[in-house]
Coordinates of C-alpha atoms in Angstrom, one line a residue:
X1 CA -42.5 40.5 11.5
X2 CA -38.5 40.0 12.6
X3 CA -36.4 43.5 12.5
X4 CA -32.6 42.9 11.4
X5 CA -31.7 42.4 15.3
X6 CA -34.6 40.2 15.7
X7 CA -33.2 37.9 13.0
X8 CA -29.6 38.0 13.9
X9 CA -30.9 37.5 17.2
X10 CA -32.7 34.2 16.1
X11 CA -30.0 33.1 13.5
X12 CA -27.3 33.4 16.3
X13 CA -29.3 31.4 18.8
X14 CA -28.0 28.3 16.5
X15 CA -24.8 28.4 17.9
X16 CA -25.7 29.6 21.2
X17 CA -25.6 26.0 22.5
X18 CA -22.0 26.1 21.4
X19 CA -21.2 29.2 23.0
X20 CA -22.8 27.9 26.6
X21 CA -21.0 24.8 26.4
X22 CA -17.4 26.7 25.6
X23 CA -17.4 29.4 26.9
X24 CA -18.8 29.7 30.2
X25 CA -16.8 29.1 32.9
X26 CA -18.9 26.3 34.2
X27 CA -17.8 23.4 32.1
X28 CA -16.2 23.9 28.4
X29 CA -15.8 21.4 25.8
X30 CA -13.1 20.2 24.4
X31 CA -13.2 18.1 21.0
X32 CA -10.1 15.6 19.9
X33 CA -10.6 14.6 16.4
X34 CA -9.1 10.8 15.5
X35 CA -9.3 7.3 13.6
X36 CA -9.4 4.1 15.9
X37 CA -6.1 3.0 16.8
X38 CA -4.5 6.7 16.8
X39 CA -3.7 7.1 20.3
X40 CA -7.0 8.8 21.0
X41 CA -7.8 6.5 24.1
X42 CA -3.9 7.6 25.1
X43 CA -5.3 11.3 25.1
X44 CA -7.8 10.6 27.7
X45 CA -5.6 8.9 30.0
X46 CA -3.5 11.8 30.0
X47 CA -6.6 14.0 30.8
X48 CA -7.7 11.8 33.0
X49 CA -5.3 12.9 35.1
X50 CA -6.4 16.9 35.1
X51 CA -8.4 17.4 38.6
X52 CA -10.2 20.1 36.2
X53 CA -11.1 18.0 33.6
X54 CA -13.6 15.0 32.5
X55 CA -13.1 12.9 29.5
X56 CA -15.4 11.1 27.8
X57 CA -15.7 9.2 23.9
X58 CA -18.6 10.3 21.1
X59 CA -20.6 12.9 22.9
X60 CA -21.5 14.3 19.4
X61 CA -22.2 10.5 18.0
X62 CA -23.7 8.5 20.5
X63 CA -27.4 9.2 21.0
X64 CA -28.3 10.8 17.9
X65 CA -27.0 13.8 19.2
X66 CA -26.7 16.0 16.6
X67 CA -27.7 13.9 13.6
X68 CA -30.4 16.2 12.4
X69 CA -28.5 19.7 12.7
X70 CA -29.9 20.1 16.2
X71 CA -26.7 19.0 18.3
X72 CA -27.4 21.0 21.6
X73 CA -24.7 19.8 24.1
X74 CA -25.4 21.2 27.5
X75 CA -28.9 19.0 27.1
X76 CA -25.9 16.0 27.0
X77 CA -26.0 14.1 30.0
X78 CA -22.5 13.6 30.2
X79 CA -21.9 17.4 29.7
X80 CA -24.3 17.4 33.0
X81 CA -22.9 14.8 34.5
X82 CA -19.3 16.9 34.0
X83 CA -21.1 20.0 35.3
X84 CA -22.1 18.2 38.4
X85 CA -18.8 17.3 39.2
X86 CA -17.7 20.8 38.8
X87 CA -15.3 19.9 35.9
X88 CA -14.7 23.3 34.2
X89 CA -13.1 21.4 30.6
X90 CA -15.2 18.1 29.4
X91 CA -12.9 16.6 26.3
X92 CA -14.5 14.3 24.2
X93 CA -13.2 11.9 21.9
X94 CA -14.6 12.0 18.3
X95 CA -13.6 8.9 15.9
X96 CA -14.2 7.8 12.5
X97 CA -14.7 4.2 11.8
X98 CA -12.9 1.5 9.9
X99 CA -15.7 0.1 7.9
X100 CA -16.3 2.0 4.8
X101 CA -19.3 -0.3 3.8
X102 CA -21.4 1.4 6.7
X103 CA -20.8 4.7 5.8
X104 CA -17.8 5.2 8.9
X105 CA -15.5 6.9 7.0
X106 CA -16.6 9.6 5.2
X107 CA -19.4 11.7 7.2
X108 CA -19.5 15.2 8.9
X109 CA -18.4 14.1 12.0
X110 CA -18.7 17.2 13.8
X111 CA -22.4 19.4 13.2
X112 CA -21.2 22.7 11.7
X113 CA -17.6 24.8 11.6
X114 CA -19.0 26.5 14.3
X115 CA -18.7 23.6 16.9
X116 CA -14.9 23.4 15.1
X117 CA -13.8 26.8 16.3
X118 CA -15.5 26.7 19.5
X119 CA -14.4 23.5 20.8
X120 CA -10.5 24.2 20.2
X121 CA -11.0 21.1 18.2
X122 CA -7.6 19.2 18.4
X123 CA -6.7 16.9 15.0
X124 CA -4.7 14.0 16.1
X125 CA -2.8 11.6 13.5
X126 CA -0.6 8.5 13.4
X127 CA 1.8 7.7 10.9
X128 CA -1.1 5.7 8.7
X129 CA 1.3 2.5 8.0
X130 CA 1.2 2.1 11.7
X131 CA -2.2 2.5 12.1
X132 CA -3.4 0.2 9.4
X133 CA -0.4 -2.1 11.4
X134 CA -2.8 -2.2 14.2
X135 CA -6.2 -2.0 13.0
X136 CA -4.7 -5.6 11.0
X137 CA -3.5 -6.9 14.3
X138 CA -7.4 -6.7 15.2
X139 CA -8.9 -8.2 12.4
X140 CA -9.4 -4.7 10.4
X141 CA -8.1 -5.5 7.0
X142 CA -9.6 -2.5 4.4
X143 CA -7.3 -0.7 3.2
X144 CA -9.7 1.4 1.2
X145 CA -11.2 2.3 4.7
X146 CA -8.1 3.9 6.1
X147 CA -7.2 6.1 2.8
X148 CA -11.0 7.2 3.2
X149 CA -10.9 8.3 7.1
X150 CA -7.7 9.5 6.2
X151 CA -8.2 11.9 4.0
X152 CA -11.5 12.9 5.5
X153 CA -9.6 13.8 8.6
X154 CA -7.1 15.2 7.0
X155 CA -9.6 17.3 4.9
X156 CA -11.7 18.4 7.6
X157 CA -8.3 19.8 9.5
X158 CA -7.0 21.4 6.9
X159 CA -10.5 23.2 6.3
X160 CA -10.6 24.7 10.0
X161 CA -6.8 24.5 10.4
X162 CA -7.0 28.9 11.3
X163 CA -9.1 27.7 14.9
X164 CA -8.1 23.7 15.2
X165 CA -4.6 22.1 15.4
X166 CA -2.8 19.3 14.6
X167 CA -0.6 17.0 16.0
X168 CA 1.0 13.7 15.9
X169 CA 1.0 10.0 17.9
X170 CA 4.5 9.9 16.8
X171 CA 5.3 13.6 18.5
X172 CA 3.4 12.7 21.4
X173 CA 5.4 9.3 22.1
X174 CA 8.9 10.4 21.3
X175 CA 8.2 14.2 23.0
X176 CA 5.4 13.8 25.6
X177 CA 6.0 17.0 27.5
X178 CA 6.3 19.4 24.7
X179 CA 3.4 18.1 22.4
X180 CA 1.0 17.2 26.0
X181 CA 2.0 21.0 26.9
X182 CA 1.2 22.5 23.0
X183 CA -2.5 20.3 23.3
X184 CA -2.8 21.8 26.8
X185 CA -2.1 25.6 25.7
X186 CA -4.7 25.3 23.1
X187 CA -7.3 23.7 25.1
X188 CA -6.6 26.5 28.2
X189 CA -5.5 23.6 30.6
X190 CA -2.6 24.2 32.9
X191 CA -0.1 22.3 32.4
X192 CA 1.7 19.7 34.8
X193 CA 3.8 17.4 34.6
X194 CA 1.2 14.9 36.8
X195 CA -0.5 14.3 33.2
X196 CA 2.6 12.4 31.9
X197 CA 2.0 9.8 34.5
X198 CA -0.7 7.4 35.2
X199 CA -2.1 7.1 38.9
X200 CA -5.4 6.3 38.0
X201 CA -6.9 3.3 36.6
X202 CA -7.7 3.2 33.2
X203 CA -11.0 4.2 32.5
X204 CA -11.6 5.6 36.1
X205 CA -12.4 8.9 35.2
X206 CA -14.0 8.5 32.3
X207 CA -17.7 9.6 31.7
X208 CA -19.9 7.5 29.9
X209 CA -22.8 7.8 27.5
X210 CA -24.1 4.3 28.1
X211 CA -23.6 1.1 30.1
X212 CA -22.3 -0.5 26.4
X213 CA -19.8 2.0 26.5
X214 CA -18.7 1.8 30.1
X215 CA -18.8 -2.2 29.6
X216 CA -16.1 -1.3 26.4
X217 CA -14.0 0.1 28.5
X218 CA -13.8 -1.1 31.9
X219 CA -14.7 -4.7 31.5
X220 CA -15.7 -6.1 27.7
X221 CA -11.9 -4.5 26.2
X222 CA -13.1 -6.0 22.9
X223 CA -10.2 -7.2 20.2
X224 CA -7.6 -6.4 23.0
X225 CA -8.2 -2.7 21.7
X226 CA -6.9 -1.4 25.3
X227 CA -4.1 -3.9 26.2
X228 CA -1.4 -1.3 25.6
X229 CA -2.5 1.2 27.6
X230 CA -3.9 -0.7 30.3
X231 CA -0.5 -2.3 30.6
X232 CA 1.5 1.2 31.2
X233 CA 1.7 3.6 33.5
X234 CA 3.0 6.8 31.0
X235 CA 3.7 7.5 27.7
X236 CA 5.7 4.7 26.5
X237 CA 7.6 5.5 23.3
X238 CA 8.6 1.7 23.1
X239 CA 5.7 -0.1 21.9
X240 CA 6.5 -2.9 18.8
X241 CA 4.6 -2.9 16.1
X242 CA 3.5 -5.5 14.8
X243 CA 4.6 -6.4 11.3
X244 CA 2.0 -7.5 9.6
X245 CA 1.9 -4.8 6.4
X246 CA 2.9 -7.0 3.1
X247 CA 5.1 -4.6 0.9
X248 CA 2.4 -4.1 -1.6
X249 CA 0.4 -2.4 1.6
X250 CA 3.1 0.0 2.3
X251 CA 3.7 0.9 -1.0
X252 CA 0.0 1.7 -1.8
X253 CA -0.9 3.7 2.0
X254 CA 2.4 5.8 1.8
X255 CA 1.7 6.7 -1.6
X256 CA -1.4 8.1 -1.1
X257 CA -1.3 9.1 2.6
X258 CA 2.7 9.9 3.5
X259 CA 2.2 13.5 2.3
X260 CA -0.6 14.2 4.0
X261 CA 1.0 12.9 7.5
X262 CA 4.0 15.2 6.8
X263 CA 2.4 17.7 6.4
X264 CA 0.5 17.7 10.0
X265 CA 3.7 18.6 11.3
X266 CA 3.6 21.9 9.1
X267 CA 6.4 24.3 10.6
X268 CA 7.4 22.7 13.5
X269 CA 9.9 20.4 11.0
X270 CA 10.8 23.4 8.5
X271 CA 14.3 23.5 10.1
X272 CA 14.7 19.9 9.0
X273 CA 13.4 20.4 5.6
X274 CA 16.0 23.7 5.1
X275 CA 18.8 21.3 6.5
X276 CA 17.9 18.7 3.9
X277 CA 17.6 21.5 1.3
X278 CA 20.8 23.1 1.7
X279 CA 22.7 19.8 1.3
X280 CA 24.5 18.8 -2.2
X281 CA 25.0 15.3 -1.8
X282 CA 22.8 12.4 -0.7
X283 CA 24.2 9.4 0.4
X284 CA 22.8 6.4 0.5
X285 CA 23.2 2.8 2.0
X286 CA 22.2 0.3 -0.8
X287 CA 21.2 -3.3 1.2
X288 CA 18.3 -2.9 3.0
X289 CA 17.7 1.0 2.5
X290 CA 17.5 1.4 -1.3
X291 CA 16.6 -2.5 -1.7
X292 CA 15.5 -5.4 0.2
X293 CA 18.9 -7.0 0.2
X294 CA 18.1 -9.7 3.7
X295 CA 14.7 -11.1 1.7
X296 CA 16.7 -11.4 -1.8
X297 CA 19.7 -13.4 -0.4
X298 CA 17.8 -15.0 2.2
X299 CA 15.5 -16.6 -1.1
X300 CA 19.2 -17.2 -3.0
X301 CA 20.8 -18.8 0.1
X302 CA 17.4 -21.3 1.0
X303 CA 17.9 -22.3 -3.5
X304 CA 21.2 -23.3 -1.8
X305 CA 20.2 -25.3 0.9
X306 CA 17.5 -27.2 -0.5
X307 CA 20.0 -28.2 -3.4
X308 CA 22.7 -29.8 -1.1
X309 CA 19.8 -30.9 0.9
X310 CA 18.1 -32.9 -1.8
X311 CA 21.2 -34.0 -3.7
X312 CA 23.3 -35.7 -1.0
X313 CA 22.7 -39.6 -0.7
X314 CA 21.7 -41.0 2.7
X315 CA 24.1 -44.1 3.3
X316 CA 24.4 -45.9 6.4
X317 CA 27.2 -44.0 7.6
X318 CA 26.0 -40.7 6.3
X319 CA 22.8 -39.0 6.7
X320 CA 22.1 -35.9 4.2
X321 CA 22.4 -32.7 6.6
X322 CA 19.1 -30.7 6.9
X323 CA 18.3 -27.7 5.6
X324 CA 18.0 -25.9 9.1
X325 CA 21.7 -27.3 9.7
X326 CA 22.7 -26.0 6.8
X327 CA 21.3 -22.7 7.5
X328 CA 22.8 -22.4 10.8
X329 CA 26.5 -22.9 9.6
X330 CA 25.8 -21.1 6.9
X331 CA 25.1 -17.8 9.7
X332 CA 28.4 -18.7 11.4
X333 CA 30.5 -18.8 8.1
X334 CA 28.9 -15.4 7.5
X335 CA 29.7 -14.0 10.8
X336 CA 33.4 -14.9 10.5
X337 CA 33.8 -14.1 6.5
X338 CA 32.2 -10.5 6.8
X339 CA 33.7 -8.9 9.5
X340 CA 36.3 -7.6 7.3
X341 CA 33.4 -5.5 5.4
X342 CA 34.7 -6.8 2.4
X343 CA 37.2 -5.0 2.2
X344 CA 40.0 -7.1 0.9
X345 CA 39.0 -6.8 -2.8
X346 CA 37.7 -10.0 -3.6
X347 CA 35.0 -10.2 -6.3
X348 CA 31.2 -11.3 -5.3
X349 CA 32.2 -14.8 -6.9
X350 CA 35.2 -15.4 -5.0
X351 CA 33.2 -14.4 -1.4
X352 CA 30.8 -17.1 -2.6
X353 CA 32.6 -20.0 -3.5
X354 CA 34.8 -19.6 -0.1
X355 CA 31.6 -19.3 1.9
X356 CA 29.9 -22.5 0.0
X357 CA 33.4 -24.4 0.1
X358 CA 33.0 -24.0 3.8
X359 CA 29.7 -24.9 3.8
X360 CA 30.2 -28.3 1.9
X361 CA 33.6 -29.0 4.3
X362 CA 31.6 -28.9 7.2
X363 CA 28.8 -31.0 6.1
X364 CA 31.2 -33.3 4.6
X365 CA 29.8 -32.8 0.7
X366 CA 33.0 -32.6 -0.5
X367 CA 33.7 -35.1 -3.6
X368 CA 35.8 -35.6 -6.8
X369 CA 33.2 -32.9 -8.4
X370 CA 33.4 -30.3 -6.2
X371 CA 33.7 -27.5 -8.7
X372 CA 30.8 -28.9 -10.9
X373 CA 28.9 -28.0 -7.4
X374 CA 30.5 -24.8 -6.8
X375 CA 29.6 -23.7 -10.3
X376 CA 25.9 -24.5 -10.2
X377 CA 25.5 -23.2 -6.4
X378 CA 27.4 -19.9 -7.8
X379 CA 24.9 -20.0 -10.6
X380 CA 21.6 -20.9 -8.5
X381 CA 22.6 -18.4 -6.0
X382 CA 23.2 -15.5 -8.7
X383 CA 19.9 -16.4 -10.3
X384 CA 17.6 -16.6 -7.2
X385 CA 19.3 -13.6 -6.0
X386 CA 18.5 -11.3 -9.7
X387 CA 14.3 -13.0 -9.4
X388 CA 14.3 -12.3 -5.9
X389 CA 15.7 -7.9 -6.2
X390 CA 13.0 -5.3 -5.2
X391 CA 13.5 -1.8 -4.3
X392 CA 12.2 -0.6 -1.3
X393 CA 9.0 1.2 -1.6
X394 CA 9.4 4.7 -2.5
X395 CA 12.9 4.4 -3.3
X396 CA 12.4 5.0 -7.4
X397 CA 10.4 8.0 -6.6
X398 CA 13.0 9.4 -3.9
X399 CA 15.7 9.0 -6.7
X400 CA 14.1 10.8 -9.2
X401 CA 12.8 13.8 -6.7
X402 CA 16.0 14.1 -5.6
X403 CA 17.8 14.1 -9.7
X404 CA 14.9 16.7 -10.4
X405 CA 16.1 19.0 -7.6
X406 CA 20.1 18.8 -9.0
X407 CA 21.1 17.2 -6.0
X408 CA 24.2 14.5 -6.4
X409 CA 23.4 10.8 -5.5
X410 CA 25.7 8.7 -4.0
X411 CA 25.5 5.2 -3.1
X412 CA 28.3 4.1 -0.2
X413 CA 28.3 0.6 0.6
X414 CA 29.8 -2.4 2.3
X415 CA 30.3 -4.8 -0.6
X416 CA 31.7 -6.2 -3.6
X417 CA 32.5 -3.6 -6.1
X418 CA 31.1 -5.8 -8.9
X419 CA 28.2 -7.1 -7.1
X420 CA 26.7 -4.0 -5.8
X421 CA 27.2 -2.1 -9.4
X422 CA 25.5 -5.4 -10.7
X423 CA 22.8 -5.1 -7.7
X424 CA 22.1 -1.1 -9.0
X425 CA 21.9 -2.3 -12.7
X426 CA 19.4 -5.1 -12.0
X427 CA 17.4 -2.6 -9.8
X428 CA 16.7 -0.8 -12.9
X429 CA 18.8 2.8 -10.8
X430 CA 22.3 2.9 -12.0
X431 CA 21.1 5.5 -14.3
X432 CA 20.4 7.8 -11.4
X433 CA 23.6 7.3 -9.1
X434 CA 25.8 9.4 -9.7
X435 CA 28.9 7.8 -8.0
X436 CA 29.3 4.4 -6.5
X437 CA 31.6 4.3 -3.1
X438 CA 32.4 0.4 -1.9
X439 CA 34.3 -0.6 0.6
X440 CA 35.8 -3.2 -1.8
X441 CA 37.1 -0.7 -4.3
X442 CA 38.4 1.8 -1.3
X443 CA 39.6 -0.8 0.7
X444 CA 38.2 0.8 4.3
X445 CA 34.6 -0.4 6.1
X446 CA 32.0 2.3 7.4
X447 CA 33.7 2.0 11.0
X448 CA 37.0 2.7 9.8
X449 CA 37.1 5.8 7.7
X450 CA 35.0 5.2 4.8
X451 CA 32.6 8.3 4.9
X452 CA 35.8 10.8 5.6
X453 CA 37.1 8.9 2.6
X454 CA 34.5 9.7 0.4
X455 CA 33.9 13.3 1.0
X456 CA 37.7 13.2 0.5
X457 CA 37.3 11.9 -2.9
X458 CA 34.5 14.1 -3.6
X459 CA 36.0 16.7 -2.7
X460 CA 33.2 18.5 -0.4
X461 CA 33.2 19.4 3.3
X462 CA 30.6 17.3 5.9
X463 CA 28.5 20.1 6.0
X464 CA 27.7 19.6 2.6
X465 CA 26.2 15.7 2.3
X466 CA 23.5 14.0 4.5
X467 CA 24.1 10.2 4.6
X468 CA 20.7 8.0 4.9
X469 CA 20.9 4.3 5.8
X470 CA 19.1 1.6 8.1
X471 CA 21.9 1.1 10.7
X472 CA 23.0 2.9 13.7
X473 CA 26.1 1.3 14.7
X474 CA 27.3 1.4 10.1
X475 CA 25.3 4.0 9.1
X476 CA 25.0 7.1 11.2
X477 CA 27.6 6.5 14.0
X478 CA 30.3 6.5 11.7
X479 CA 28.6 9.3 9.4
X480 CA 28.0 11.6 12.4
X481 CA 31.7 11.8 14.1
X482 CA 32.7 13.1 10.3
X483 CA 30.2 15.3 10.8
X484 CA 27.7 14.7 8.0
X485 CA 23.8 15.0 8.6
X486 CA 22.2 11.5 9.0
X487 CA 18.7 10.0 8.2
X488 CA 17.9 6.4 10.2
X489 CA 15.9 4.3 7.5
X490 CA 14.2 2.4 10.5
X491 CA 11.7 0.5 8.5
X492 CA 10.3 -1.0 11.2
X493 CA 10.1 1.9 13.9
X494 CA 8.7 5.1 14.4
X495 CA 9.0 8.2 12.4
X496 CA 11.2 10.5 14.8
X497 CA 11.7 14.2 13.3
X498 CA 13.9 16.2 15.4
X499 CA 16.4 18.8 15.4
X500 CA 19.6 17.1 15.9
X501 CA 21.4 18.6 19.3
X502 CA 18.1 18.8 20.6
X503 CA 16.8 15.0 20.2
X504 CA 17.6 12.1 18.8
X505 CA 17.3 13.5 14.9
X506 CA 16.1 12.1 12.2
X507 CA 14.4 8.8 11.2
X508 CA 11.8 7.4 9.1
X509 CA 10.3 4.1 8.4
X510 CA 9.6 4.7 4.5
X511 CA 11.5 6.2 1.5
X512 CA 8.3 8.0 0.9
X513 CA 8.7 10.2 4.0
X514 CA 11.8 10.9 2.9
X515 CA 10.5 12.9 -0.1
X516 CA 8.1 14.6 1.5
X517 CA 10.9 16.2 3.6
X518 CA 12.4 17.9 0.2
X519 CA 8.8 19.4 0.1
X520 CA 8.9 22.6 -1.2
X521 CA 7.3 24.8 1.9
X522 CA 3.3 24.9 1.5
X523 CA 2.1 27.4 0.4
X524 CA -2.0 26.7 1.6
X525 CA -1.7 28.0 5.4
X526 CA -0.8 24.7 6.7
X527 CA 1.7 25.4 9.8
X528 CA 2.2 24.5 13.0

């Protein structure tokens, strides 16, 4: 018969494995928790570099290690193979899949919490409309998949967050040294600043747990899945993206998956969150941050083009200008009739019908019914323009979070007075702007007072409004010399969150972002 200490003795011998394998000096491991395309392969570049350390992919996965409860890692022969090489840290890269349908995304993907807490597990996470980016750009197309892995990563952090951590691709890129350093504190590495650049050949310090996976890595690279890496030497914070989300894609992943991203950051964005907080007045940009202003008059101006295209008569002597042509004089009439920022105060219909007069003059269209043309191009455009409005995703539910917390909404723009009250209207948001700022109406562009003007009309100081729009040089330039906060609306970059003074502040590339940073503070543990 087992005494108490007897059975303790036996019930603790379950984790003893554990214990061996992390905390003896001999060789400890380290777990980094992921989905595919997260930067995880980045990781073990970095760690690559560590003398002390040996990195290796699915020690827990491959080899039915672990897949009946048993999971004894010093039996691993990749942990012995790290011991041999008198590696006192093995880290090993632990991924969910991509493929719902064979049961990838959704499994206990580490044995017990036990194997949590002693392997300093390390949570790393992308912005997910990036990572679904990439996992299309190799043929990965389930969305379900990625809200799965998502939350189940997401889940499994936030249940072991008191002994794991969290951090972000997007922290890691755009502040290597202070997020490698925070990974490296919690993992007891040392430091150096030799991490943060890439002598060694990619994959040359890997371990392996097969020839298949060896052959992954250092020969097969399957899909391209290690072109970017293998084609720097450090962290680059510079890679494109590729583009490929439609809006409807965006939309759906940042609804269900932008809070959860945000709130990997936990307290190590609070400061941005209370600078947000403490402001009155919101200012926004309206073309292309509130709507997708380039895709609506892009569609109205092509309604154009085919029309003069398809209506003009070849004769011998004339020959019916394409609608590329077109186009491209078209961008050159624009570049010389908006420099002014519209702010002569003409009406929308007036800007129109010089820009298409032009357009007609320099195609030789011109006839005795010119204004029987103007007036259906004024009406095709106008038409094409109202079918082809959409807001940008998230930008309803920013509004209405932001009405709900008393805050004041103003929209400040570069535009016809008429035409952008007209734009809000058809939007289906005039109801929740509060006041309307043009440079039509006060007669100065961004570049040349227009921000000072407003909070002169408003009568608040800088420190009071943060301005959000999706250009540097019209947007937060001219909003930061007056002093006002500033959000870039990068749609097509990175999330960046940091302190401005200390970085290069504050951008994100969704509306739904936005509103997660006039979070409340959470009140569940979840920190930094």
């Amino acid at each position: 018969m087992l005494t108490h200490h007897d059975s303790t003795k036996a019930s603790n011998q379950t984790i003893d494995p554990w214990i061996d394998a992390c905390r003896k000096p001999q060789t400890r491991i380290r777990i980094l928790a992921a989905i595919p395309r997260s930067g995880s392969t980045l990781i073990m570049q970095v760690f690559g570099e560590a003398p002390e350390c040996a990195v290796t992919s699915r020690l827990v996965l491959m080899g039915n290690y672990g897949v009946h409860g048993d999971f004894h890692p010093t039996s691993h022969p990749v942990y012995q193979e790290a011991v041999s090489g008198r590696k006192s840290i093995l880290i090993s890269k632990e991924e969910l899949g991509h493929d719902c349908s064979k049961g990838e995304c959704d499994y206990n993907f580490f044995p017990d919490a036990a194997s949590i807490e002693h392997t300093k597990a390390a949570f790393l996470f992308r912005d997910p409309i990036r990572i679904f980016d990439s996992w299309k750009a190799v043929g990965w197309t389930d969305v379900q998949s990625l809200l799965i892995a998502y939350r189940k990563l997401f889940n499994t952090w936030a249940a072991n967050q008191q002994s794991a951590i969290a951090f972000t691709y997007e922290e890691m890129i755009n502040q290597p040294e202070v997020t490698i350093a925070r990974l490296c504190r919690h993992w007891d590495i040392n430091f150096s600043q030799q991490l943060l650049s890439f002598k060694h050949p990619f994959g040359n310090g890997f371990l392996f747990s097969s020839d298949r996976e060896r052959r992954i890595y250092t020969t097969d690279n399957p899909l391209g899945l290690f072109n970017t890496i293998q084609s720097n030497t450090s962290i680059n914070a510079n890679i494109k993206n590729h583009g490929l989300l439609t809006t409807a894609e965006k939309d759906l992943i940042e609804r269900n998956l932008s809070g959860l991203y945000m709130a990997t950051y936990g307290d190590r964005i609070q400061s941005i969150k209370d600078a947000l907080s403490s402001r009155t007045h919101f200012g926004f940009d309206l073309d292309d941050t509130l709507h997708s202003f380039r895709k609506a008059s892009g569609a109205a101006s092509a309604a154009v083009f085919e029309h003069l295209a398809s209506a003009t008569t070849s004769t011998p002597t004339k020959t019916p200008p394409t609608i590329e042509e077109l186009k491209t004089t078209y961008t050159e009439i624009l570049s010389r009739t908006t420099s002014t920022a519209f702010a002569d105060g003409k009406t929308s219909t007036e800007y129109r019908k010089d820009r298409f007069t032009a357009l007609m003059q320099a195609h030789n269209l011109n006839s005795p019914n010119n204004e029987e043309t103007l007036s259906h191009l004024l009406t095709l455009y106008k038409h094409t323009l109202q079918a082809s409005l959409s807001l940008k995703p998230g930008a309803a539910h920013l509004l209405s979070k932001l009405k709900s917390l008393g805050k004041t909404i103003v929209v400040i723009t570069e535009g016809p007075e008429d035409a952008q009250r007209w734009t809000l209207e058809q939007l289906g948001i005039a109801e929740k702007i509060d006041v309307l700022m043009t440079s039509n109406a006060i007669g100065k562009s961004k570049t040349e007072g227009l921000f000072g003007e407003v909070l002169g009309r408003l009568g608040i100081a800088a420190e009071k409004m943060v301005v959000v729009g999706d250009s540097v040089a019209r947007d937060v330039e001219p909003a930061k010399a007056e002093g006002i906060l500033t959000v870039l609306y990068d749609e097509g970059g990175s999330v960046r969150l940091e302190v401005e003074g200390e970085g290069e502040g504050v951008s994100v590339n969704s509306l739904w972002k936005l509103g997660e940073l006039l979070s409340e503070r959470r009140d569940d543990g979840i920190g930094g």
